């Protein structure tokens, strides 16, 4: 019709919404710690957190995090402390040094774990996600030494562990 403008439907060209890293700091996070030397996987937290209970409501109507919960502002050092008892190899790696946590294309070396928050590591868009047996969605974080993660050749420590030697 003359004199009428036909409005074209607007398509969203930017389908990826930018999410600020601060949104991850206070939100609960589930990760799977994958050991590069053994292939073992450790979900953190090990069990799903309890559903929100109105009796425990605080000022912001959010469930208060417990010590077993992971939130984005948890330091990487605290994450490793949660599983250190289950992975005795970490004690040996601590002496040798050279450990790195990797998620997507981000890498954080062991010397930076105490000052780096979990949200800084997992905020990468290339992070691999997997669904756990209890239905939770978890982000895969790989732990290993930087040299073996870059090349296909295993490190000396990895080769010694593969022989079945017992340390300690």
Protein backbone atom coordinates (compact mmCIF):
# COMPACT_ATOMS: atom_id res chain seq x y z
CA UNK A 1 0.00 0.00 0.00
CA UNK A 2 1.35 3.41 -0.80
CA UNK A 3 2.33 5.52 2.19
CA UNK A 4 2.81 2.56 4.57
CA UNK A 5 6.18 1.29 5.62
CA UNK A 6 6.52 -2.42 5.94
CA UNK A 7 8.60 -3.29 8.96
CA UNK A 8 11.15 -5.98 8.29
CA UNK A 9 11.47 -8.63 11.00
CA UNK A 10 14.68 -7.98 12.89
CA UNK A 11 17.01 -10.90 13.19
CA UNK A 12 19.51 -11.04 15.97
CA UNK A 13 22.89 -11.21 14.29
CA UNK A 14 24.68 -11.66 17.59
CA UNK A 15 23.32 -14.92 18.99
CA UNK A 16 26.11 -15.23 21.56
CA UNK A 17 25.28 -13.09 24.58
CA UNK A 18 28.18 -11.66 26.46
CA UNK A 19 28.17 -12.68 30.11
CA UNK A 20 30.20 -10.65 32.58
CA UNK A 21 32.70 -12.58 34.66
CA UNK A 22 31.11 -11.15 37.82
CA UNK A 23 28.01 -13.26 37.09
CA UNK A 24 30.17 -16.37 37.58
CA UNK A 25 31.78 -15.23 40.85
CA UNK A 26 28.81 -15.87 43.12
CA UNK A 27 27.04 -18.60 41.19
CA UNK A 28 27.46 -22.30 42.01
CA UNK A 29 29.75 -24.18 39.66
CA UNK A 30 30.18 -27.88 38.91
CA UNK A 31 33.45 -29.04 37.37
CA UNK A 32 35.01 -32.36 36.46
CA UNK A 33 38.72 -32.53 37.24
CA UNK A 34 40.33 -34.73 34.58
CA UNK A 35 43.80 -36.12 35.33
CA UNK A 36 45.87 -36.17 32.15
CA UNK A 37 48.28 -38.86 33.41
CA UNK A 38 45.67 -41.44 34.43
CA UNK A 39 42.45 -40.43 32.68
CA UNK A 40 40.52 -40.44 35.98
CA UNK A 41 37.70 -37.92 36.46
CA UNK A 42 36.65 -36.35 39.74
CA UNK A 43 33.38 -34.34 39.83
CA UNK A 44 33.40 -31.35 42.17
CA UNK A 45 31.30 -31.04 44.23
CA UNK A 46 31.03 -34.82 44.48
CA UNK A 47 27.27 -34.74 45.15
CA UNK A 48 24.56 -32.38 44.02
CA UNK A 49 23.86 -29.59 46.46
CA UNK A 50 20.57 -29.60 48.32
CA UNK A 51 17.67 -27.72 46.84
CA UNK A 52 16.84 -24.26 48.13
CA UNK A 53 15.12 -24.38 51.50
CA UNK A 54 12.95 -21.44 52.59
CA UNK A 55 14.05 -21.90 56.20
CA UNK A 56 17.63 -21.10 55.24
CA UNK A 57 16.75 -17.98 53.25
CA UNK A 58 19.04 -15.03 53.78
CA UNK A 59 18.66 -11.38 52.86
CA UNK A 60 19.08 -11.97 49.13
CA UNK A 61 16.84 -15.08 49.06
CA UNK A 62 19.74 -17.22 47.95
CA UNK A 63 20.96 -20.43 49.47
CA UNK A 64 24.09 -19.86 51.51
CA UNK A 65 27.08 -21.74 50.13
CA UNK A 66 28.46 -24.51 52.29
CA UNK A 67 32.05 -25.69 52.43
CA UNK A 68 31.23 -28.49 49.99
CA UNK A 69 29.91 -26.08 47.35
CA UNK A 70 31.99 -24.57 44.61
CA UNK A 71 31.33 -21.01 43.57
CA UNK A 72 33.12 -19.04 40.91
CA UNK A 73 35.17 -17.05 43.41
CA UNK A 74 36.75 -20.20 44.89
CA UNK A 75 40.51 -20.15 44.40
CA UNK A 76 42.07 -22.87 42.26
CA UNK A 77 44.24 -23.84 45.22
CA UNK A 78 41.09 -24.59 47.25
CA UNK A 79 39.71 -26.66 44.37
CA UNK A 80 42.87 -28.78 44.33
CA UNK A 81 42.76 -29.16 48.13
CA UNK A 82 39.28 -30.69 47.77
CA UNK A 83 40.60 -33.62 45.71
CA UNK A 84 44.18 -33.90 46.90
CA UNK A 85 43.37 -36.79 49.26
CA UNK A 86 41.81 -38.75 46.37
CA UNK A 87 44.78 -38.16 44.04
CA UNK A 88 47.98 -39.08 45.91
CA UNK A 89 50.02 -38.38 42.76
CA UNK A 90 49.47 -34.67 43.38
CA UNK A 91 51.82 -34.82 46.35
CA UNK A 92 54.64 -35.98 44.08
CA UNK A 93 53.75 -33.43 41.41
CA UNK A 94 53.89 -30.73 44.07
CA UNK A 95 57.54 -31.60 44.74
CA UNK A 96 58.47 -31.73 41.06
CA UNK A 97 56.43 -28.68 40.03
CA UNK A 98 55.16 -27.81 36.59
CA UNK A 99 51.47 -28.60 37.07
CA UNK A 100 48.91 -26.65 35.07
CA UNK A 101 45.11 -26.48 35.07
CA UNK A 102 43.58 -26.20 31.60
CA UNK A 103 40.03 -25.37 30.54
CA UNK A 104 39.44 -24.75 26.85
CA UNK A 105 42.33 -22.57 25.73
CA UNK A 106 43.05 -21.10 29.17
CA UNK A 107 45.94 -22.39 31.27
CA UNK A 108 46.86 -21.51 34.85
CA UNK A 109 50.17 -22.70 36.28
CA UNK A 110 50.48 -24.00 39.85
CA UNK A 111 52.33 -20.89 41.00
CA UNK A 112 49.18 -18.85 40.27
CA UNK A 113 46.56 -21.15 41.84
CA UNK A 114 46.35 -19.29 45.16
CA UNK A 115 45.53 -15.97 43.49
CA UNK A 116 43.37 -17.14 40.58
CA UNK A 117 39.63 -17.68 40.93
CA UNK A 118 37.81 -20.58 39.31
CA UNK A 119 35.63 -18.19 37.29
CA UNK A 120 38.76 -16.84 35.53
CA UNK A 121 39.62 -20.33 34.31
CA UNK A 122 36.17 -21.53 33.23
CA UNK A 123 34.86 -18.31 31.67
CA UNK A 124 36.32 -19.39 28.31
CA UNK A 125 33.78 -19.96 25.51
CA UNK A 126 35.80 -23.00 24.35
CA UNK A 127 35.28 -24.85 27.65
CA UNK A 128 34.17 -28.46 27.26
CA UNK A 129 30.99 -29.39 29.11
CA UNK A 130 29.70 -32.82 30.02
CA UNK A 131 26.59 -34.15 31.72
CA UNK A 132 27.19 -36.18 34.88
CA UNK A 133 25.26 -39.32 35.82
CA UNK A 134 23.09 -37.35 38.28
CA UNK A 135 22.04 -34.88 35.56
CA UNK A 136 24.31 -31.96 36.48
CA UNK A 137 26.18 -30.14 33.75
CA UNK A 138 29.87 -29.85 34.51
CA UNK A 139 32.79 -28.03 32.94
CA UNK A 140 35.84 -30.20 32.28
CA UNK A 141 39.09 -28.90 33.79
CA UNK A 142 42.24 -30.89 32.97
CA UNK A 143 45.20 -31.11 35.33
CA UNK A 144 48.64 -32.14 34.11
CA UNK A 145 52.07 -30.85 33.29
CA UNK A 146 52.43 -28.21 30.62
CA UNK A 147 54.99 -30.11 28.56
CA UNK A 148 52.90 -33.26 28.12
CA UNK A 149 49.76 -31.26 27.39
CA UNK A 150 51.55 -29.39 24.59
CA UNK A 151 53.29 -32.39 23.07
CA UNK A 152 52.27 -35.99 22.68
CA UNK A 153 55.33 -37.22 24.60
CA UNK A 154 54.77 -38.02 28.27
CA UNK A 155 56.97 -36.48 30.92
CA UNK A 156 59.45 -38.40 33.07
CA UNK A 157 57.10 -38.32 36.07
CA UNK A 158 54.21 -39.63 33.96
CA UNK A 159 56.34 -42.46 32.56
CA UNK A 160 57.47 -43.47 36.08
CA UNK A 161 53.88 -43.52 37.29
CA UNK A 162 52.82 -45.60 34.30
CA UNK A 163 55.32 -48.32 35.28
CA UNK A 164 53.33 -48.95 38.45
CA UNK A 165 55.99 -47.70 40.83
CA UNK A 166 54.70 -46.91 44.29
CA UNK A 167 55.92 -43.77 45.97
CA UNK A 168 55.53 -42.91 49.61
